[in-house]
Structure formats: C-alpha cells, structure tokens
mmCIF file of C-alpha atoms and ligand atoms in Angstrom:
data_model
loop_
_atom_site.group_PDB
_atom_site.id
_atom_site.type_symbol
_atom_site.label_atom_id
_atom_site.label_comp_id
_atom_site.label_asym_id
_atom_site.label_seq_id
_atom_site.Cartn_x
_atom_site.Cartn_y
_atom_site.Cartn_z
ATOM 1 C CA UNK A 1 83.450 103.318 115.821
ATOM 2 C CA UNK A 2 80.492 105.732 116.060
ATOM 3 C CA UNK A 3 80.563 107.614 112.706
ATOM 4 C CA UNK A 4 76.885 109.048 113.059
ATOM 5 C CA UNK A 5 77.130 112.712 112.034
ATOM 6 C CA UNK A 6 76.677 115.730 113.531
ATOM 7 C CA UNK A 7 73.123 117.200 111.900
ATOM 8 C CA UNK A 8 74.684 120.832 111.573
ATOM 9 C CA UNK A 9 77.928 120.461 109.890
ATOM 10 C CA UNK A 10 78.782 117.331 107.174
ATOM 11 C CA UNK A 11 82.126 117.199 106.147
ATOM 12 C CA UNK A 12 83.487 114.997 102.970
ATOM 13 C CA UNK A 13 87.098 114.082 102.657
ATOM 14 C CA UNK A 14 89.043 113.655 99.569
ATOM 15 C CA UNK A 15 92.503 112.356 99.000
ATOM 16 C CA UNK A 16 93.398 108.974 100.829
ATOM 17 C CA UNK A 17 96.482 108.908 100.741
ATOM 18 C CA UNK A 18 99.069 108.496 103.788
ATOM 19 C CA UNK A 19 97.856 111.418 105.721
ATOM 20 C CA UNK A 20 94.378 111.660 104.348
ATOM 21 C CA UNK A 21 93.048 108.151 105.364
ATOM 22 C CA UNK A 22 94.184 109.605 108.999
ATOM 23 C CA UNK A 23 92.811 112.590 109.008
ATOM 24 C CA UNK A 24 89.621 111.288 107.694
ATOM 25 C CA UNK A 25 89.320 108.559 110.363
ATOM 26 C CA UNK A 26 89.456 111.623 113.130
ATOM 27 C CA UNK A 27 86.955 113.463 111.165
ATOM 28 C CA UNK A 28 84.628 110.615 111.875
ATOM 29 C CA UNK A 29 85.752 110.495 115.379
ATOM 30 C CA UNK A 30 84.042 114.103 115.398
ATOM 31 C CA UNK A 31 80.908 112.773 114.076
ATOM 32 C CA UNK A 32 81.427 115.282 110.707
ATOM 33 C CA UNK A 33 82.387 112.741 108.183
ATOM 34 C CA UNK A 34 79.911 111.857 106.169
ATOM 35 C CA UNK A 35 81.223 110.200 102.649
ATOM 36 C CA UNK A 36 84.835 110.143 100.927
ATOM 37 C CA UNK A 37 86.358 110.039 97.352
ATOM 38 C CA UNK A 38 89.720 108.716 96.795
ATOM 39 C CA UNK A 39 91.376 108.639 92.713
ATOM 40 C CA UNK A 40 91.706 105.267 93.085
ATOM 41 C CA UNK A 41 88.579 103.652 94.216
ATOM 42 C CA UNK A 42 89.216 100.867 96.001
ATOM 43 C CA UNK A 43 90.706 102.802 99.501
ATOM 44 C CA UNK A 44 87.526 104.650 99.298
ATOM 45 C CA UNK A 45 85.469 101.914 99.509
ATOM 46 C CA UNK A 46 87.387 100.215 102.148
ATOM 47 C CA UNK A 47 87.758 103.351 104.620
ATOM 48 C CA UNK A 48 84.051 104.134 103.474
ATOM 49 C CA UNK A 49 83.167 100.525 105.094
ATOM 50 C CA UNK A 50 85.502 100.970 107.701
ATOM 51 C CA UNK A 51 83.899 104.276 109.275
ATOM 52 C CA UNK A 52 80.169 103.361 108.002
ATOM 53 C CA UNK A 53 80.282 107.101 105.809
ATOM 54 C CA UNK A 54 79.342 107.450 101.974
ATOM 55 C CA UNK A 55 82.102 106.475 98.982
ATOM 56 C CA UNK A 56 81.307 109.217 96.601
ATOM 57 C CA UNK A 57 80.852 108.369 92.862
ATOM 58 C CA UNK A 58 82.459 111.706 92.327
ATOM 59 C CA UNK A 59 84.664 114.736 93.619
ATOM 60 C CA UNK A 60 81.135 116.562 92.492
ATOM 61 C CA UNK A 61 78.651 114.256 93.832
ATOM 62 C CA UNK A 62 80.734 114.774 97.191
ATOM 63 C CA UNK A 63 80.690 118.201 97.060
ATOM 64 C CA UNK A 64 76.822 117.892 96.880
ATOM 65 C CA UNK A 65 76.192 116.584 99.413
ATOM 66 C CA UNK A 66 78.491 118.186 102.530
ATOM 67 C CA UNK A 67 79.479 121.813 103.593
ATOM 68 C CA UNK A 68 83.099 121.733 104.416
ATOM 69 C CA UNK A 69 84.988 119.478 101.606
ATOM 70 C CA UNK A 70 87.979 118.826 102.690
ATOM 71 C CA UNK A 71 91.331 117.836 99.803
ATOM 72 C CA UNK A 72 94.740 116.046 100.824
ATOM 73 C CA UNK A 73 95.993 115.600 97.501
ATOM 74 C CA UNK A 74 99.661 115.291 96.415
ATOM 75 C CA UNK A 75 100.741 118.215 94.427
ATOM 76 C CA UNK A 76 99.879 121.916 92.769
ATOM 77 C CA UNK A 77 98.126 120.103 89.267
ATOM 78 C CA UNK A 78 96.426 117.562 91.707
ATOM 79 C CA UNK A 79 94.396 119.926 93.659
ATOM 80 C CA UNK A 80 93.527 122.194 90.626
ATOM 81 C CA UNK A 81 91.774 118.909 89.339
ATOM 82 C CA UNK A 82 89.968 118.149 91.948
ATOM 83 C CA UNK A 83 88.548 121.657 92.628
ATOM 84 C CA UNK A 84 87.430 121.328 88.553
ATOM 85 C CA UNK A 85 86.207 118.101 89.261
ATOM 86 C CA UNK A 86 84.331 119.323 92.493
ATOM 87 C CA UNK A 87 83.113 122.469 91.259
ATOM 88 C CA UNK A 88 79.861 121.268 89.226
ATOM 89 C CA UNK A 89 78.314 119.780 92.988
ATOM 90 C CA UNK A 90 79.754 122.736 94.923
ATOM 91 C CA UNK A 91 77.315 124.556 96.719
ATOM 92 C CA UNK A 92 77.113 128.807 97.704
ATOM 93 C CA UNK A 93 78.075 128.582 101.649
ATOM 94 C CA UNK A 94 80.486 125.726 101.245
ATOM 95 C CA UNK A 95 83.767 125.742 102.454
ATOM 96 C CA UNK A 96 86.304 124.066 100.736
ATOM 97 C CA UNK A 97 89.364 123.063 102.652
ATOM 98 C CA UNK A 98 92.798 122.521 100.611
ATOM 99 C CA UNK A 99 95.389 121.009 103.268
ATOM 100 C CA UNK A 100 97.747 119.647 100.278
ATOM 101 C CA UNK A 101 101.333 121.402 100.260
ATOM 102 C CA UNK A 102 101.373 123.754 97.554
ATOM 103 C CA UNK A 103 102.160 126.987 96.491
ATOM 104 C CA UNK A 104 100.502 129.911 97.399
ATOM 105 C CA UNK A 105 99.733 131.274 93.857
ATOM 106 C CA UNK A 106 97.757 127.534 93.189
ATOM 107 C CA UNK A 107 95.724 128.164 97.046
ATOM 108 C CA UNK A 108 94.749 131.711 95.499
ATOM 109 C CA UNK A 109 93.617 130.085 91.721
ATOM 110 C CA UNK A 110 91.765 127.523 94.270
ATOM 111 C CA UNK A 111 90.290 130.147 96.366
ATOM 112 C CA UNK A 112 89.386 132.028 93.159
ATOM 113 C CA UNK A 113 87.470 129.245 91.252
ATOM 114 C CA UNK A 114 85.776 128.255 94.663
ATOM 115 C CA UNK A 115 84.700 131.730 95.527
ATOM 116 C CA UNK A 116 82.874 132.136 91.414
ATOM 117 C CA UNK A 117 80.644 129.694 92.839
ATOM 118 C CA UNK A 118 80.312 131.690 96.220
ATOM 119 C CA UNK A 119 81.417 129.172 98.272
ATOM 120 C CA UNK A 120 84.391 129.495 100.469
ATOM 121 C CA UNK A 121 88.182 128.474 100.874
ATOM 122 C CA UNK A 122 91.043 127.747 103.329
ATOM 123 C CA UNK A 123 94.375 126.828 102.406
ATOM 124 C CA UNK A 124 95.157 124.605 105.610
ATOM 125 C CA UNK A 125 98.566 122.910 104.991
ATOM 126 C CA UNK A 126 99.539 120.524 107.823
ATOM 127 C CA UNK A 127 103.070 119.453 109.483
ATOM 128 C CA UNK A 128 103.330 116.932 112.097
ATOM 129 C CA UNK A 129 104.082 113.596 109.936
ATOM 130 C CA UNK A 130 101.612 110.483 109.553
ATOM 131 C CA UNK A 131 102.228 110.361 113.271
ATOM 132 C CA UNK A 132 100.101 113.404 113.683
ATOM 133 C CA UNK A 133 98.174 112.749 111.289
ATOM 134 C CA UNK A 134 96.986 109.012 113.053
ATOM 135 C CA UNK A 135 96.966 110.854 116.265
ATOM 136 C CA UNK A 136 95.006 114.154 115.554
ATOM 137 C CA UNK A 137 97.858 115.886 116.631
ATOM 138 C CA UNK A 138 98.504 117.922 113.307
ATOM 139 C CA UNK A 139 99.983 121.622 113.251
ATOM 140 C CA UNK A 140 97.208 123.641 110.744
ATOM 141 C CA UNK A 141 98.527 126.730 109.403
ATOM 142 C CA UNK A 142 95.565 128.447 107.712
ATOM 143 C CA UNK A 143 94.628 131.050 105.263
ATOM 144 C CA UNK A 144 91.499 132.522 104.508
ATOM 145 C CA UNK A 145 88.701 134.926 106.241
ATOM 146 C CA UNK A 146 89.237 134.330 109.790
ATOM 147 C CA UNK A 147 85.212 133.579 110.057
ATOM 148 C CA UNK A 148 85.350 130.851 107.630
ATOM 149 C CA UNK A 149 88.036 129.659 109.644
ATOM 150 C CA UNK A 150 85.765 130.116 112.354
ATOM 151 C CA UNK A 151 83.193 128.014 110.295
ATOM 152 C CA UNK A 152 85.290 124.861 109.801
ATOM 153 C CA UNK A 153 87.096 125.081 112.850
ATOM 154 C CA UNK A 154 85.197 122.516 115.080
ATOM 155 C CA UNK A 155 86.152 120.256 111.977
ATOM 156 C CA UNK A 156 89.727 121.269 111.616
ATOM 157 C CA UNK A 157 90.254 120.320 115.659
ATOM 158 C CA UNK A 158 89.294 116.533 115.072
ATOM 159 C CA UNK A 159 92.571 116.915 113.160
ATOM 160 C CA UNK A 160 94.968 118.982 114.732
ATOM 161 C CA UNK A 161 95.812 120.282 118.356
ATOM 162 C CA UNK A 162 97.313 123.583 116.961
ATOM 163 C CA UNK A 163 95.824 125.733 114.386
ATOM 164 C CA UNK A 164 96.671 128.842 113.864
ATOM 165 C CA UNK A 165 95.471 131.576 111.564
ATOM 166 C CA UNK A 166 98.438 133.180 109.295
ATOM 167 C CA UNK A 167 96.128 135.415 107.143
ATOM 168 C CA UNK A 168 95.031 135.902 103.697
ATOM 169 C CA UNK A 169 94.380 133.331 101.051
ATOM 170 C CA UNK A 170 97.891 131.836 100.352
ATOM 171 C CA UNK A 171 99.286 132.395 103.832
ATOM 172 C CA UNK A 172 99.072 129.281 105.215
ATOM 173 C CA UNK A 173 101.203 128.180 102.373
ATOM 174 C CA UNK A 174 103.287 130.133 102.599
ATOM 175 C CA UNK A 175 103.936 129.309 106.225
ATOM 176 C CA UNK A 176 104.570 125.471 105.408
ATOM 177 C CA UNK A 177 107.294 126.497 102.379
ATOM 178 C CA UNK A 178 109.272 128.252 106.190
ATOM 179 C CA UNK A 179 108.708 124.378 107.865
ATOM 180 C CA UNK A 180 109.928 122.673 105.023
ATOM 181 C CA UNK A 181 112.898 124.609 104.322
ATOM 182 C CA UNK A 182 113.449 124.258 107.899
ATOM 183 C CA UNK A 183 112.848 120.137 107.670
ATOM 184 C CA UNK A 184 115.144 120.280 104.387
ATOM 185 C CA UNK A 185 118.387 121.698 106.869
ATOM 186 C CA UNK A 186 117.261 118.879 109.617
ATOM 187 C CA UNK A 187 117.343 116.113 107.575
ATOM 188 C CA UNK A 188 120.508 116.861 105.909
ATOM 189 C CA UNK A 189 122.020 117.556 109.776
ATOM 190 C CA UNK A 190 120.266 114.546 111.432
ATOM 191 C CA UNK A 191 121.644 112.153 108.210
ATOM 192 C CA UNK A 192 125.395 113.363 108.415
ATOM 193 C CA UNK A 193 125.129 113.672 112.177
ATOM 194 C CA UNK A 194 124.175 109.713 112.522
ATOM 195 C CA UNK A 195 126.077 109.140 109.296
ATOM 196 C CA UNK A 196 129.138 110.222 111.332
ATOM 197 C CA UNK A 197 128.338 108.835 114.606
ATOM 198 C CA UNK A 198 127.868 104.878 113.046
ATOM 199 C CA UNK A 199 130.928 105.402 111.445
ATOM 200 C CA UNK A 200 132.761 106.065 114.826
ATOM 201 C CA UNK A 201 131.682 102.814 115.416
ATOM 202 C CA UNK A 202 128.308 104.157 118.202
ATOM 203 C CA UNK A 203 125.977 102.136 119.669
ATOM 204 C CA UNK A 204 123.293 103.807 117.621
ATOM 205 C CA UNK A 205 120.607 103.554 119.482
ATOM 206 C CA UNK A 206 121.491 104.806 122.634
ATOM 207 C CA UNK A 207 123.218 108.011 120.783
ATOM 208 C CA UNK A 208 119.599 108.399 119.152
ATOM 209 C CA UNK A 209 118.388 108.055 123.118
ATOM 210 C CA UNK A 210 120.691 110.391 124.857
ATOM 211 C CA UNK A 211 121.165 112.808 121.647
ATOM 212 C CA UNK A 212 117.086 112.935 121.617
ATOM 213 C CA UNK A 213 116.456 114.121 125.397
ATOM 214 C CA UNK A 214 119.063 117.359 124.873
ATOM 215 C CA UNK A 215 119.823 120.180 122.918
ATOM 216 C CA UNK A 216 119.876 118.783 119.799
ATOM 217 C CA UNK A 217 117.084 116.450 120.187
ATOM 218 C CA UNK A 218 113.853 117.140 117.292
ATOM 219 C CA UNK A 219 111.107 115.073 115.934
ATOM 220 C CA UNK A 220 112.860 114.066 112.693
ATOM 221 C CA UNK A 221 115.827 112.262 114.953
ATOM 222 C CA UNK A 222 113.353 110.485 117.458
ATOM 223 C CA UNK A 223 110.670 109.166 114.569
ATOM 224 C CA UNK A 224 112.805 108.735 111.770
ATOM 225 C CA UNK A 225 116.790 107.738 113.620
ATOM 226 C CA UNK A 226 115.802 104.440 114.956
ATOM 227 C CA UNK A 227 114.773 103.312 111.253
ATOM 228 C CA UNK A 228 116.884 105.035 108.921
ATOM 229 C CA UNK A 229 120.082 103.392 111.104
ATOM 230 C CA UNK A 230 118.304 99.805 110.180
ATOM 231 C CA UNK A 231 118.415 101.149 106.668
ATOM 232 C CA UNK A 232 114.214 100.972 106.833
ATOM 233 C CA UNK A 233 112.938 103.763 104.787
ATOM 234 C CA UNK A 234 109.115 103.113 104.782
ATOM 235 C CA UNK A 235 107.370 106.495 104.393
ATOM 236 C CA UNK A 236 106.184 108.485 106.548
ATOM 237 C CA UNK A 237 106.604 111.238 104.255
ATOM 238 C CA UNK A 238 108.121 110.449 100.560
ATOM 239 C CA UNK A 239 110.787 111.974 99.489
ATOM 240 C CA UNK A 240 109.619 112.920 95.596
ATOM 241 C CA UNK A 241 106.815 114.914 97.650
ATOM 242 C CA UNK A 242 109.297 117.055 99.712
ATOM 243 C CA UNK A 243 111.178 117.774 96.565
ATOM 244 C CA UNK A 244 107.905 119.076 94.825
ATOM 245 C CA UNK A 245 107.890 121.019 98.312
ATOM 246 C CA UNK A 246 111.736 122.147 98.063
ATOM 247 C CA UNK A 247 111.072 123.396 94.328
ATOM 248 C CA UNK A 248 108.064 125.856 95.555
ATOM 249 C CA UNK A 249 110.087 127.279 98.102
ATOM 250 C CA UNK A 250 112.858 127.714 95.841
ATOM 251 C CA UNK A 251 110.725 129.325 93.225
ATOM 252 C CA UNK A 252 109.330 131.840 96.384
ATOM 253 C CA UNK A 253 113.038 132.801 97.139
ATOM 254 C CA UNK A 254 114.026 133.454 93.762
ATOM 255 C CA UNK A 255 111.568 135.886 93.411
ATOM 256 C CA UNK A 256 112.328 137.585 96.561
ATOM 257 C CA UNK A 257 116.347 137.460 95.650
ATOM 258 C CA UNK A 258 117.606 135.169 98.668
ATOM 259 C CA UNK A 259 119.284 132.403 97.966
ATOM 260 C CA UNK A 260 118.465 128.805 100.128
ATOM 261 C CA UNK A 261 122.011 126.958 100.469
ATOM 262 C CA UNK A 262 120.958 124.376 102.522
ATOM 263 C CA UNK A 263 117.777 123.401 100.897
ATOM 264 C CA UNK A 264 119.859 123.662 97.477
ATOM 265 C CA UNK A 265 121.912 121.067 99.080
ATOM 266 C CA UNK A 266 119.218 119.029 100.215
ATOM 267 C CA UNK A 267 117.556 119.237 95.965
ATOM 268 C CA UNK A 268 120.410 118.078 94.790
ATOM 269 C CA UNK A 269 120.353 115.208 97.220
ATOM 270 C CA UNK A 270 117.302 114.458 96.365
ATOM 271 C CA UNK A 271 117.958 114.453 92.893
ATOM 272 C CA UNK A 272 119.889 111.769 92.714
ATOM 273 C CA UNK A 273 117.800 109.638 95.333
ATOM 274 C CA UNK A 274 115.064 109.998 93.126
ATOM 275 C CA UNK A 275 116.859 109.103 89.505
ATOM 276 C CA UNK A 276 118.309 105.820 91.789
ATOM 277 C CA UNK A 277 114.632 104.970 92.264
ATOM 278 C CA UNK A 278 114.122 106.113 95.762
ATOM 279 C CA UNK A 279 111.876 108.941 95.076
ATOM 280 C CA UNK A 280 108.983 106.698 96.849
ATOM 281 C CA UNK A 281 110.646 106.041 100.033
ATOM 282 C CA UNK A 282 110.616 108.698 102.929
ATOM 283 C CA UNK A 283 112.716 111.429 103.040
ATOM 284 C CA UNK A 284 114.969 109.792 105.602
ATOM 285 C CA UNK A 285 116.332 107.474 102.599
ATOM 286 C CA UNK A 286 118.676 110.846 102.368
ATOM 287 C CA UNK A 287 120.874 108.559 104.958
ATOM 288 C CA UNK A 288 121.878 105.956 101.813
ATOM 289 C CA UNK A 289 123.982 109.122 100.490
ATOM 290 C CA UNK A 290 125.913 109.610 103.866
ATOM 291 C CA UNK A 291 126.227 106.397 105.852
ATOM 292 C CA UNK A 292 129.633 104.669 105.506
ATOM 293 C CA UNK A 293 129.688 102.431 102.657
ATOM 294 C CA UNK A 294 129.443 98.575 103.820
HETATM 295 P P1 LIG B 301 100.294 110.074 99.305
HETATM 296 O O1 LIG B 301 100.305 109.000 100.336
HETATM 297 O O2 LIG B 301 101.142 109.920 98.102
HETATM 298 O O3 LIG B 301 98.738 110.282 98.871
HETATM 299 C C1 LIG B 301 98.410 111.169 97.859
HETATM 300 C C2 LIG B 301 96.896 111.196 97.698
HETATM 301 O O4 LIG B 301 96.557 112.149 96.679
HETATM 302 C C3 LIG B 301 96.311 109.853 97.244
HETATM 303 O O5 LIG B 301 95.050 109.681 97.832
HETATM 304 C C4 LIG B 301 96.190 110.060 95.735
HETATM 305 O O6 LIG B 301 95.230 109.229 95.131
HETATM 306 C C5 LIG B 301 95.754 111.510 95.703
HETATM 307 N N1 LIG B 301 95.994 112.131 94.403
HETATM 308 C C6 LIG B 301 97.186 112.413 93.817
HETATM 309 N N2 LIG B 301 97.005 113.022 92.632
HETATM 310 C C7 LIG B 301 95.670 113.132 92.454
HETATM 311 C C8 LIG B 301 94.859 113.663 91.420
HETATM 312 N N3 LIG B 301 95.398 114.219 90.322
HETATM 313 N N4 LIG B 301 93.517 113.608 91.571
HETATM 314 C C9 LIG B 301 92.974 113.060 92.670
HETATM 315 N N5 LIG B 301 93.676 112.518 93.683
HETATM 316 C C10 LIG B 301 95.020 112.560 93.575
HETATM 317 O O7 LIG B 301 100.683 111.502 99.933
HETATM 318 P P2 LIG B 301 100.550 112.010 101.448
HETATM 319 O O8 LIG B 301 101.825 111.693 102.165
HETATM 320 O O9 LIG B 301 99.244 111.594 101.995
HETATM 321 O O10 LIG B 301 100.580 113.596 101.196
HETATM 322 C C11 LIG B 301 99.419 114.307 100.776
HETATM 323 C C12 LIG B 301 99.731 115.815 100.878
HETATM 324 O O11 LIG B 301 100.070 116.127 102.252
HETATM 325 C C13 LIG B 301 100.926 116.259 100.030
HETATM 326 O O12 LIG B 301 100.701 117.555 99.520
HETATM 327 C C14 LIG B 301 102.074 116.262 101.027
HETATM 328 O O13 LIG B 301 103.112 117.163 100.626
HETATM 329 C C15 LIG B 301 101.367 116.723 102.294
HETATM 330 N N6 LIG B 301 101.986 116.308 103.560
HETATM 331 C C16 LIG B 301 102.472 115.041 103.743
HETATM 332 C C17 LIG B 301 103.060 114.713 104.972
HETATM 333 C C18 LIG B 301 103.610 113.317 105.244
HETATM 334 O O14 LIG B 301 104.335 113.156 106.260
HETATM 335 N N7 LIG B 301 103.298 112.311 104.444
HETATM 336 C C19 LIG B 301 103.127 115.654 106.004
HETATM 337 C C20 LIG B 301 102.588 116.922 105.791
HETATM 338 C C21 LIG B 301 102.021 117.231 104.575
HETATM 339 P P3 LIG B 301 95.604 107.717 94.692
HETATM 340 O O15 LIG B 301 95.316 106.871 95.905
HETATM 341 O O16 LIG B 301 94.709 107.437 93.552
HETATM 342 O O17 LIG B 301 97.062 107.702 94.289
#
C-alpha cells in the first residue's frame, strides 16, 4: 500500500478498535494518514507497520503533529479522556474529529474543551457496521460549522460514501441515538422473526435468501441471519456497546417525555445477555433469548 501523505492535510487516527483499524486503513488509502495511537499499544504498532505511518507515543504527541485528529473510541468517559489527553499537543486550526457514539451533551463538552484551544470539532458518528467500515462505505452524520466540515471533508470521504451535515455541535449525535433506536426494533424483529421461522422447522437459509430480496429484507437480516442461525455471534458490533447506545437514547427521551417501548424491550434483553456473559459478542447474540431451546 502507498501510505505517502498528502503535503496539505495530515490526519492522525486514534482508537483501533473494530471500526477504527478500518477506517484508519482507508485514511491511508487517501494518502492523509500520517501516525496512530491506540490504548493498548501493541495494535498501534502493528497497523503503524502495516500502513508505513507514525505510532504516536501519545494522544498529545499525535495531536502535534497532524491537523484533523480523528477518535473512534468506545464510550462518553472514553472520548473525554482522550480529548484531555490530546489537548496539551493540540494545535489553533486543528480539527478534531469525534466519530465515537455518544451523547450529544459529551460532543458539546468535546467541542467546548477543543474550541479553548481554538482548534475545531465535529461530532461525526458513523452507521454502516465493520462492513462499512472495511469497505469505506460508512454513513457520517456530522455536527459542527459546515466549513470545518468543509475542511475535513476530503478526509471524511476515504471513509464514508454518505455524509451528511445535520447541524450544530451535538447533531450528528443526535442523529445516530434515531439509527440506533431504529437498529434496537430490527434486531428484536429479525431475532423473533428467524426465531419463529427455525422453529417451523425452515430451511433457514433460503428464508434468509428469499425474505432478504423483498419487503422485509434490511442489512441486519442479510449480514447478521446467516450467522446468528449457526449460533456464531462474532462481533461485528458488541452488544455491551449498543446498550451504552440504548441508555443515551433513553436518557434523550426521558427528557423530552416519550417513552421508547421497543428499545425498552430490547435493554432489558440486553440486560440479561450481558449478566450471562455475552455482553462481548455482537448484538445478534439477542437470538440465544428467542431461538427454540435444543
Ligand atoms: P471496540 O472494537 O471495542 O474498540 C474500542 C476502541 O476504543 C479500542 O481501540 C479501545 O482501545 C479504545 N478505547 C476504549 N476506551 C478507551 C479509553 N478510555 N482511552 C483510549 N482508548 C479507548 O469498539 P468498536 O466496535 O470499534 O466501536 C468504536 C465506537 O464506534 C463505539 O462508540 C461504537 O458505539 C461505535 N460504532 C461501532 C459500530 C460497530 O459495528 N462495531 C458501528 C458504528 C459505530 P483498546 O484497544 O486499548 O481496548
């Protein structure tokens, strides 16, 4: 791979984790990426060999060094670290780039730490799976001054193939908490759905085939049905992070005094999945509660 970087723009990538090792392999397909930082050391150094780019010492040292800094981190604390931990390198005219799934109150305490050191910020949450992730092929719902966007988007495009601008600091955010309310109701129809075709006694797959190509058909039941039916439950996308996910947007609609039955279904679920130990698999694992017992 050609990882030589483009003179004008150097981007550094932190968080590499399921999607962020992805998304920081197309960034060098760009030619932006110029060094990484990962918690745990050792991926850094090995993507850092694999794309020929920098392994940062430091979130700050990073930050030094590049003007878009780009975070895929797991949670609300997580990212409020790593903007502390970035802050002392960052540089006026940065742009920092949070593409975690948080809440919007943490991408405004973000944007307001960032912006004391007059740099820049974008909350850019993501939805398209590792899948999209691997294949650049990310949805990027972003918030932030649409000229910063402007700024990092040639960056942003190594990653995804639609981005779209929601509005102020937060927005984007808040525009993730609507898809994963909306991939809380899927999973719990997909699981009962398949859960109630195997025990009909259904060739599986082909229901997955035909069910797939009509009405009905979605992402969820074309990535995730052929593996959750062979009880395989490798993430893709783990199921303690959606419930971290589940409990923003629950928090958002309790202050706005609507209630959220079907993603109150789909906690609960996940409750118990995660005190049985399962809080690491993907959020497909929702299938051990519904499939017919052996
Ligand atoms: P993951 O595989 O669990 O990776 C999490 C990454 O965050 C790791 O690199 C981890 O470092 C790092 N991290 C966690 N806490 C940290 C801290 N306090 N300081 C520094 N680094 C920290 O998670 P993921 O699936 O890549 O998800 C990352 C984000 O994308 C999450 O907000 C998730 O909700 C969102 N997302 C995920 C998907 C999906 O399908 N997986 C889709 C859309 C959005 P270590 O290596 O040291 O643990």
């Amino acid at each position: 791979m050609n990882t030589e970087t483009k003179k004008d723009i150097r981007a550094g990538f932190i968080g590499l984790g399921a999607m962020g090792t992805h998304m920081a392999r197309n960034v060098a397909r760009g030619h932006f990426l110029s060094s990484v930082w990962n918690r745990t050391e050792a991926s850094a150094i090995t993507l850092s060999q694999e794309l020929g780019v920098q392994c940062a010492a430091s979130p700050a040292l990073l930050a030094a060094h590049v003007d878009v800094i780009l975070i895929c981190v797991s949670a609300d604390a997580d990212v409020l670290e790593v903007i502390h931990a970035l802050l002392p390198g960052l540089r006026p005219q940065s742009i920092v780039v949070d593409m975690s799934t948080v809440s919007s109150d943490t991408a405004r305490e973000a944007a307001r730490l960032v912006e004391n050191k007059g740099a820049d910020f974008l909350d850019a949450p993501v939805t398209g799976g590792v899948e999209g992730a691997k294949n650049g092929t990310l949805a990027i719902m972003v918030g932030g001054k649409l000229t910063t966007l402007e700024k990092a988007l040639p960056i942003l495009e190594t990653m995804g193939s639609r981005i779209v601008h929601m509005g102020e600091v937060g927005a984007g955010q808040a525009a993730k908490a609507v898809n994963q309310i909306m991939a809380a109701g899927i999973n719990e129809a997909v699981t009962e759905a398949l859960a109630f075709g195997e025990t009909l006694g259904l060739d599986m797959r082909k229901v997955i085939d035909v069910v797939s190509s009509g009405a009905a058909g979605n992402w969820f039941l074309e990535k995730r049905g052929p593996t959750m039916t062979q009880g395989i439950f490798k993430p893709g996308f783990k199921l303690a992070l959606h419930q971290k996910d589940l409990k923003i947007c629950k928090g958002m609609a309790d202050k706005l005094g609507i209630k959220l039955p079907v993603t109150e279904m789909a906690m609960n679920d996940y409750a118990k999945l995660i005190a049985e130990g399962h809080g690491d698999e993907d959020i497909s694992a929702l299938y051990r509660l519904k499939r017919p017992s052996p």
